[in-house]
Short mmCIF file of C-alpha atoms in Angstrom, two decimals:
data_model
loop_
_atom_site.label_atom_id
_atom_site.label_comp_id
_atom_site.label_asym_id
_atom_site.label_seq_id
_atom_site.Cartn_x
_atom_site.Cartn_y
_atom_site.Cartn_z
CA UNK A 523 33.02 48.17 2.18
CA UNK A 524 29.61 47.65 3.36
CA UNK A 525 27.81 44.87 3.13
CA UNK A 526 24.09 43.91 2.08
CA UNK A 527 22.08 41.52 4.24
CA UNK A 528 21.64 38.08 2.27
CA UNK A 529 17.83 36.36 1.58
CA UNK A 530 18.99 33.66 0.67
CA UNK A 531 16.12 30.67 -0.81
CA UNK A 532 17.63 27.92 1.45
CA UNK A 533 18.73 30.01 3.71
CA UNK A 534 16.90 30.53 7.69
CA UNK A 535 14.78 34.49 7.58
CA UNK A 536 15.89 35.14 10.91
CA UNK A 537 19.64 35.03 9.95
CA UNK A 538 20.11 38.63 9.12
CA UNK A 539 19.83 39.62 12.31
CA UNK A 540 22.57 37.24 12.15
CA UNK A 541 24.72 39.04 9.57
CA UNK A 542 23.58 42.72 10.69
CA UNK A 543 25.19 42.01 14.22
CA UNK A 544 28.74 40.52 12.41
CA UNK A 545 28.64 43.44 10.17
CA UNK A 546 28.24 46.39 13.07
CA UNK A 547 31.17 44.33 15.35
CA UNK A 548 33.40 44.26 12.72
CA UNK A 549 32.69 48.30 11.48
CA UNK A 550 32.07 48.14 8.33
CA UNK A 551 30.90 51.82 6.50
CA UNK A 552 27.37 50.42 6.69
CA UNK A 553 24.74 47.69 6.22
CA UNK A 554 22.58 47.51 2.83
CA UNK A 555 18.85 46.55 4.00
CA UNK A 556 16.98 45.34 0.94
CA UNK A 557 13.48 42.83 0.15
CA UNK A 558 12.94 39.89 -1.61
CA UNK A 559 10.36 37.69 -0.25
CA UNK A 560 10.65 37.37 3.28
CA UNK A 561 10.83 40.61 5.48
CA UNK A 562 9.35 43.84 5.05
CA UNK A 563 12.66 46.47 4.54
CA UNK A 564 11.75 49.12 7.31
CA UNK A 565 9.92 46.65 9.82
CA UNK A 566 13.52 44.40 9.81
CA UNK A 567 15.55 47.73 9.92
CA UNK A 568 14.00 49.49 12.20
CA UNK A 569 14.74 45.90 14.53
CA UNK A 570 17.89 46.13 13.80
CA UNK A 571 18.04 50.00 14.60
CA UNK A 572 16.99 49.21 17.91
CA UNK A 573 19.57 46.40 18.92
CA UNK A 574 22.42 47.46 20.66
CA UNK A 575 25.25 48.91 17.59
CA UNK A 576 25.24 52.16 15.90
CA UNK A 577 26.26 51.22 11.83
CA UNK A 578 24.45 53.33 9.88
CA UNK A 579 21.57 51.68 7.49
CA UNK A 580 20.63 52.18 3.66
CA UNK A 581 17.29 50.85 3.13
CA UNK A 582 16.50 49.11 -0.34
CA UNK A 583 16.22 49.32 -3.10
CA UNK A 584 12.53 49.65 -2.40
CA UNK A 585 10.61 48.72 -6.17
CA UNK A 586 8.86 51.89 -6.62
CA UNK A 587 5.94 50.15 -8.67
CA UNK A 588 5.27 48.85 -4.32
CA UNK A 589 4.77 51.45 -3.06
CA UNK A 590 4.11 55.33 -3.31
CA UNK A 591 6.81 58.58 -3.15
CA UNK A 592 5.12 59.48 -0.09
CA UNK A 593 4.83 55.39 2.21
CA UNK A 594 8.76 55.49 1.25
CA UNK A 595 9.50 58.63 2.33
CA UNK A 596 7.50 57.70 5.63
CA UNK A 597 9.84 54.83 5.75
CA UNK A 598 12.63 56.09 5.90
CA UNK A 599 12.21 59.12 8.21
CA UNK A 600 9.56 56.20 10.35
CA UNK A 601 13.69 54.14 10.97
CA UNK A 602 15.59 57.40 11.43
CA UNK A 603 13.12 58.50 14.09
CA UNK A 604 12.44 55.25 15.61
CA UNK A 605 15.82 54.16 15.83
CA UNK A 606 18.40 57.64 16.18
CA UNK A 607 20.81 56.63 13.17
CA UNK A 608 21.69 57.72 10.20
CA UNK A 609 19.57 56.27 7.43
CA UNK A 610 19.10 56.69 4.00
CA UNK A 611 17.17 55.70 0.97
CA UNK A 612 17.57 53.23 -2.42
CA UNK A 613 15.14 52.67 -4.85
CA UNK A 614 14.16 50.69 -8.23
CA UNK A 615 12.37 49.58 -10.24
CA UNK A 616 12.55 46.20 -9.18
CA UNK A 617 11.03 42.74 -12.92
CA UNK A 618 7.88 42.40 -13.27
CA UNK A 619 8.33 39.31 -11.35
CA UNK A 620 7.99 41.64 -8.39
CA UNK A 621 5.94 44.33 -9.13
CA UNK A 622 3.31 42.10 -11.91
CA UNK A 623 3.21 38.87 -11.08
CA UNK A 624 3.77 39.27 -6.64
CA UNK A 625 2.14 42.59 -6.20
CA UNK A 626 -0.53 43.33 -9.30
CA UNK A 627 0.87 46.27 -9.79
CA UNK A 628 1.56 47.93 -13.42
CA UNK A 629 5.24 48.39 -14.17
CA UNK A 630 5.27 51.18 -17.10
CA UNK A 631 7.82 53.56 -18.19
CA UNK A 632 10.24 53.30 -15.98
CA UNK A 633 12.64 55.89 -15.83
CA UNK A 634 10.37 58.14 -15.71
CA UNK A 635 8.84 56.86 -13.16
CA UNK A 636 12.23 56.55 -11.76
CA UNK A 637 12.66 60.58 -11.99
CA UNK A 638 9.80 60.93 -10.04
CA UNK A 639 9.66 59.48 -7.15
CA UNK A 640 13.31 60.31 -7.06
CA UNK A 641 12.42 64.03 -7.16
CA UNK A 642 8.88 63.56 -4.48
CA UNK A 643 11.29 61.12 -1.72
CA UNK A 644 14.10 63.91 -2.49
CA UNK A 645 11.63 67.05 -1.28
CA UNK A 646 9.97 65.15 1.37
CA UNK A 647 12.64 63.62 2.62
CA UNK A 648 14.04 67.37 2.80
CA UNK A 649 10.98 68.36 4.93
CA UNK A 650 8.61 70.01 1.67
CA UNK A 651 5.39 70.48 1.70
CA UNK A 652 4.33 68.96 -1.58
CA UNK A 653 2.59 69.91 -4.46
CA UNK A 654 3.97 67.46 -7.87
CA UNK A 655 1.66 66.70 -10.64
CA UNK A 656 3.76 63.74 -12.88
CA UNK A 657 2.62 61.47 -15.26
CA UNK A 658 2.99 58.36 -12.95
CA UNK A 659 2.95 60.15 -9.61
CA UNK A 660 1.04 62.49 -8.13
CA UNK A 661 1.29 64.39 -4.82
CA UNK A 662 -0.96 67.10 -3.54
CA UNK A 663 -0.47 69.12 -0.09
CA UNK A 664 1.71 65.96 2.14
CA UNK A 665 4.23 66.82 4.39
CA UNK A 666 6.25 64.15 6.33
CA UNK A 667 5.63 65.79 10.02
CA UNK A 668 9.06 63.37 11.84
CA UNK A 669 12.67 65.22 12.01
CA UNK A 670 13.78 65.65 7.49
CA UNK A 671 16.77 64.20 6.67
CA UNK A 672 18.06 66.04 4.35
CA UNK A 673 18.76 69.95 3.61
CA UNK A 674 16.12 71.98 2.85
CA UNK A 675 15.44 72.90 -0.53
CA UNK A 676 13.43 76.17 -1.50
CA UNK A 677 10.46 75.52 -2.83
CA UNK A 678 11.67 76.17 -6.78
CA UNK A 679 12.80 72.64 -6.80
CA UNK A 680 9.27 71.46 -7.41
CA UNK A 681 8.25 73.82 -9.63
CA UNK A 682 6.37 72.50 -12.55
CA UNK A 683 6.01 74.18 -15.72
CA UNK A 684 2.27 71.73 -18.22
CA UNK A 685 3.23 70.43 -20.93
CA UNK A 686 2.17 68.15 -24.08
CA UNK A 687 4.41 65.21 -21.90
CA UNK A 688 2.96 66.36 -18.37
CA UNK A 689 5.15 67.60 -15.94
CA UNK A 690 8.29 69.09 -15.55
CA UNK A 691 10.47 69.98 -13.43
CA UNK A 692 12.42 73.94 -13.72
CA UNK A 693 14.57 72.92 -10.63
CA UNK A 694 17.68 71.04 -10.28
CA UNK A 695 16.64 68.82 -7.41
CA UNK A 696 19.56 66.10 -7.51
CA UNK A 697 21.38 68.78 -4.67
CA UNK A 698 24.74 67.77 -6.02
CA UNK A 699 26.03 71.58 -6.76
CA UNK A 700 26.80 71.28 -10.70
CA UNK A 701 29.86 70.17 -12.84
CA UNK A 702 31.60 73.25 -11.36
CA UNK A 703 31.54 72.06 -7.59
CA UNK A 704 29.60 74.40 -6.48
CA UNK A 705 26.40 74.44 -3.98
CA UNK A 706 23.09 74.12 -5.39
CA UNK A 707 21.20 77.88 -4.28
CA UNK A 708 18.63 75.49 -2.00
CA UNK A 709 21.25 73.81 0.21
CA UNK A 710 21.81 74.51 3.76
CA UNK A 711 23.93 72.26 5.95
CA UNK A 712 24.03 68.76 5.92
CA UNK A 713 22.69 65.89 7.73
CA UNK A 714 23.21 63.31 8.42
CA UNK A 715 22.27 60.67 6.32
CA UNK A 716 19.24 61.33 3.69
CA UNK A 717 20.89 60.08 0.68
CA UNK A 718 19.24 58.97 -2.17
CA UNK A 719 19.86 55.90 -4.24
CA UNK A 720 18.99 54.62 -7.71
CA UNK A 721 19.60 51.53 -8.27
CA UNK A 722 20.57 51.29 -13.14
CA UNK A 723 21.35 49.04 -14.90
CA UNK A 724 19.25 50.17 -18.61
CA UNK A 725 20.98 53.54 -20.51
CA UNK A 726 17.58 54.39 -19.79
CA UNK A 727 18.47 54.61 -15.43
CA UNK A 728 21.34 55.00 -15.50
CA UNK A 729 20.34 58.60 -17.05
CA UNK A 730 18.20 59.49 -14.56
CA UNK A 731 20.46 57.99 -11.99
CA UNK A 732 23.39 60.41 -12.89
CA UNK A 733 21.01 63.35 -13.15
CA UNK A 734 18.38 62.42 -10.31
CA UNK A 735 20.95 60.47 -7.47
CA UNK A 736 22.67 61.15 -4.65
CA UNK A 737 24.65 57.94 -5.68
CA UNK A 738 23.79 55.01 -8.17
CA UNK A 739 23.78 50.79 -6.98
CA UNK A 740 24.95 48.15 -9.13
CA UNK A 741 23.61 44.77 -7.96
CA UNK A 742 24.55 41.05 -10.05
CA UNK A 743 27.47 42.26 -12.18
CA UNK A 744 31.47 41.80 -13.82
CA UNK A 745 33.69 44.18 -13.42
CA UNK A 746 33.24 44.93 -16.92
CA UNK A 747 29.53 46.23 -16.78
CA UNK A 748 30.13 48.05 -13.63
CA UNK A 749 33.04 49.98 -16.06
CA UNK A 750 30.53 50.37 -18.46
CA UNK A 751 28.44 51.85 -15.76
CA UNK A 752 30.46 54.43 -14.58
CA UNK A 753 31.46 55.32 -17.82
CA UNK A 754 27.94 55.74 -19.18
CA UNK A 755 27.26 57.95 -15.33
CA UNK A 756 29.78 60.11 -16.57
CA UNK A 757 28.60 61.40 -19.77
CA UNK A 758 24.73 61.23 -18.93
CA UNK A 759 26.60 63.67 -15.54
CA UNK A 760 28.28 65.50 -18.29
CA UNK A 761 25.94 66.02 -20.53
CA UNK A 762 22.68 67.31 -17.25
CA UNK A 763 25.54 69.97 -16.11
CA UNK A 764 25.48 67.88 -13.36
CA UNK A 765 28.44 66.01 -10.78
CA UNK A 766 28.80 62.29 -11.41
CA UNK A 767 27.73 60.64 -8.64
CA UNK A 768 29.70 57.58 -6.88
CA UNK A 769 28.13 54.47 -7.27
CA UNK A 770 28.36 51.36 -5.45
CA UNK A 771 28.33 47.99 -6.45
CA UNK A 772 26.67 45.41 -4.60
CA UNK A 773 28.97 41.70 -5.21
CA UNK A 774 28.15 38.05 -4.27
CA UNK A 775 31.41 36.66 -1.76
CA UNK A 776 32.47 34.01 -0.25
CA UNK A 777 36.30 32.95 1.47
CA UNK A 778 36.56 29.66 0.92
CA UNK A 779 33.62 28.15 -0.34
CA UNK A 780 32.54 25.09 0.38
CA UNK A 781 30.10 23.10 -2.01
CA UNK A 782 27.19 24.48 -0.26
CA UNK A 783 28.30 27.99 -0.20
CA UNK A 784 28.02 27.18 -4.35
CA UNK A 785 24.26 26.11 -4.40
CA UNK A 786 22.77 28.92 -2.15
CA UNK A 787 24.43 30.99 -4.68
CA UNK A 788 23.54 29.09 -7.49
CA UNK A 789 19.82 29.17 -6.28
CA UNK A 790 19.80 32.85 -6.17
CA UNK A 791 21.05 33.34 -9.42
CA UNK A 792 18.28 30.58 -11.48
CA UNK A 793 16.05 33.84 -10.63
CA UNK A 794 18.40 36.52 -13.19
CA UNK A 795 19.68 34.73 -15.71
CA UNK A 796 15.88 35.48 -17.80
CA UNK A 797 15.91 39.09 -16.66
CA UNK A 798 16.83 41.40 -19.28
CA UNK A 799 20.57 42.44 -19.16
CA UNK A 800 21.35 40.22 -17.03
CA UNK A 801 20.62 37.78 -19.34
CA UNK A 802 23.24 39.48 -22.02
CA UNK A 803 25.47 40.25 -19.25
CA UNK A 804 26.22 36.26 -18.14
CA UNK A 805 26.31 35.65 -22.14
CA UNK A 806 28.81 38.03 -22.82
CA UNK A 807 30.34 36.26 -19.75
CA UNK A 808 30.52 32.98 -21.85
CA UNK A 809 27.50 31.48 -20.04
CA UNK A 810 25.04 31.33 -22.66
CA UNK A 811 24.16 28.40 -23.14
CA UNK A 812 22.78 28.09 -19.55
CA UNK A 813 20.65 31.82 -20.59
CA UNK A 814 19.26 29.89 -24.24
CA UNK A 815 18.05 27.08 -21.39
CA UNK A 816 16.35 29.35 -18.56
CA UNK A 817 14.76 31.45 -21.55
CA UNK A 818 13.49 28.32 -23.14
CA UNK A 819 10.92 27.67 -20.73
CA UNK A 820 12.78 24.90 -18.56
CA UNK A 821 12.17 24.26 -15.28
CA UNK A 822 13.92 25.77 -12.71
CA UNK A 823 15.51 22.29 -11.29
CA UNK A 824 16.92 22.28 -14.28
CA UNK A 825 18.02 25.21 -14.57
CA UNK A 826 19.94 24.68 -11.17
CA UNK A 827 20.62 21.65 -12.80
CA UNK A 828 23.02 23.10 -15.52
CA UNK A 829 24.08 26.07 -13.51
CA UNK A 830 27.95 25.88 -12.90
CA UNK A 831 29.94 27.22 -10.40
CA UNK A 832 32.36 29.30 -12.35
CA UNK A 833 28.85 31.22 -13.97
CA UNK A 834 28.13 32.60 -9.74
CA UNK A 835 32.49 33.93 -10.21
CA UNK A 836 31.55 35.79 -12.75
CA UNK A 837 29.67 38.25 -10.87
CA UNK A 838 31.53 37.96 -6.95
CA UNK A 839 34.39 37.24 -5.23
CA UNK A 840 34.91 33.61 -4.78
CA UNK A 841 37.33 32.02 -2.56
CA UNK A 842 40.89 32.40 -0.89
CA UNK A 843 41.36 35.33 0.47
CA UNK A 844 44.25 36.01 -1.80
CA UNK A 845 41.69 35.48 -5.28
CA UNK A 846 39.36 37.16 -3.31
CA UNK A 847 41.28 40.07 -2.53
CA UNK A 848 42.80 40.80 -6.45
CA UNK A 849 38.36 40.18 -7.92
CA UNK A 850 38.08 43.13 -4.83
CA UNK A 851 40.99 45.36 -6.45
CA UNK A 852 39.10 44.55 -10.00
CA UNK A 853 36.08 45.84 -8.30
CA UNK A 854 37.06 49.36 -7.09
CA UNK A 855 39.51 49.24 -10.24
CA UNK A 856 36.53 48.95 -12.80
CA UNK A 857 34.88 52.45 -10.64
CA UNK A 858 33.39 51.15 -7.40
CA UNK A 859 33.53 53.85 -4.95
CA UNK A 860 31.47 51.40 -2.24
CA UNK A 861 31.92 47.66 -2.41
CA UNK A 862 28.72 46.04 -0.72
CA UNK A 863 29.44 43.03 0.44
CA UNK A 864 27.31 40.29 0.16
CA UNK A 865 28.01 37.49 2.68
CA UNK A 866 26.78 33.93 1.26
CA UNK A 867 25.65 32.31 4.28
CA UNK A 868 25.79 28.30 5.20
CA UNK A 869 23.84 26.24 8.14
CA UNK A 870 27.22 26.50 9.75
CA UNK A 871 27.23 29.95 8.80
CA UNK A 872 24.50 31.84 9.63
CA UNK A 873 26.06 34.88 9.94
CA UNK A 874 28.45 34.55 6.70
CA UNK A 875 31.15 35.20 9.69
CA UNK A 876 34.23 33.67 7.51
CA UNK A 877 34.02 35.85 4.60
CA UNK A 878 33.31 39.19 7.16
CA UNK A 879 35.56 38.06 9.11
CA UNK A 880 38.65 37.66 6.72
CA UNK A 881 37.61 40.65 4.14
CA UNK A 882 37.07 42.82 7.87
CA UNK A 883 40.24 42.26 8.48
CA UNK A 884 41.92 43.38 4.74
CA UNK A 885 40.30 46.58 5.07
CA UNK A 886 41.64 47.52 8.85
CA UNK A 887 45.07 46.64 6.90
CA UNK A 888 44.70 49.25 4.51
CA UNK A 889 42.77 51.54 6.95
CA UNK A 890 46.84 50.85 8.83
CA UNK A 891 48.56 50.76 5.34
CA UNK A 892 47.17 54.86 4.90
CA UNK A 893 47.68 55.91 8.56
CA UNK A 894 43.74 56.11 9.64
#
C-alpha cells in the first residue's frame, strides 16, 4: 500500500505536507504527488523530499497536454537530484477541462500523444540525447544534464522511419522485456526510481500503457472496473508480445468516516460525473440518475446535493476497519498490484491519521503473517 496526497476542495492545501509526513512515518511503500489546482507537483515533491524522511516519491499523473516531454523529464530528474530520493513519474491525458479550459492547450489524439510522450520521457530519463519527430511531439538534440533515473538505452530505441502516418518507432522501448521474461538488449543494471507510469482508463489508453508503460495507474474505479482494465491490459500486452505491466489503483479511503468526511469526498466527485467513461461507470454502479443530472447542465451545487454517501463508497473504502479491510481485499482480488490510499482529511484530522494509522496497522499485520 502507498499513499497519494489528496487535494480536497474544502481543505487547506498545506494539509498535504501533514499527509506526506504521516505516510512517511507509518512506513508506506511510496508517496504519490499529483496536481490539480493548487501546488505544482514538482515543487511540492521537492519541498517534501527535502524534509526529514525517506519515503520514495511518485510524481503525477501530470497532464501531457500541459507539459512537454522535456519539461516532464526535467521535473522528475530535478526532484531526484535535489532530494536524493527515488523518483518515479506518472503521466496522463487529464481532462478537457484541465487541458483546454484551464491551460488553454489543445487536447487531441490522446492515445498517440501518450505513446510519443512515454517514449521520449523514457529516453530522456535514461540520459539519452533525443531526436524524435512525431505526429504530436518533437524533440531535436535535447539531453538532460542531470543524473539518469533509468538504465541506459541504446540509440536504436528511438530509431524511426517516416511513413504516411508520421514517425513510427522501430524499437521496443518499454524496457520490461518480452513475454518470456528476457531482458531487453538495451538494458543495463537497474537504477533506483525512474519508473514511468501511465494513467489510463479507456481502451486506447490502456493499449498504449500495456505496450509502453512500466506500470498502469487507475483512479476512481470500482473493483469491477479494475478487473476489466487488468484483463484488457493483459490482452493488449500479449498482442504486443511483452509482459503486462503491474497495476496501481488510487482508492479514496476513510476509516470510521463522519458526515464531514463524506461531504469532502462528494465535493471532489462532482466533476467526474460528466467525464467520459466515469459517467458510464457510475451509471453501471447504480447512480444513473445523478449522472443524468450532471449531464443536464445542473448547477454543481445541485449535483452535489443529489450525490448520496453510497456513491463514494462504490469507488472507495469507507466504514469501520473490518469493512475497509474487506473492500481492500476486493481491489486486490480484482488485480490491483498496488493500492494507493487517498485519505479523506477533515478539519479535525488534517493529516488523515485515523485512516492511515488503521491501514498501516493492517499492513504490518500482513507482513508479520508473511514472516517478513
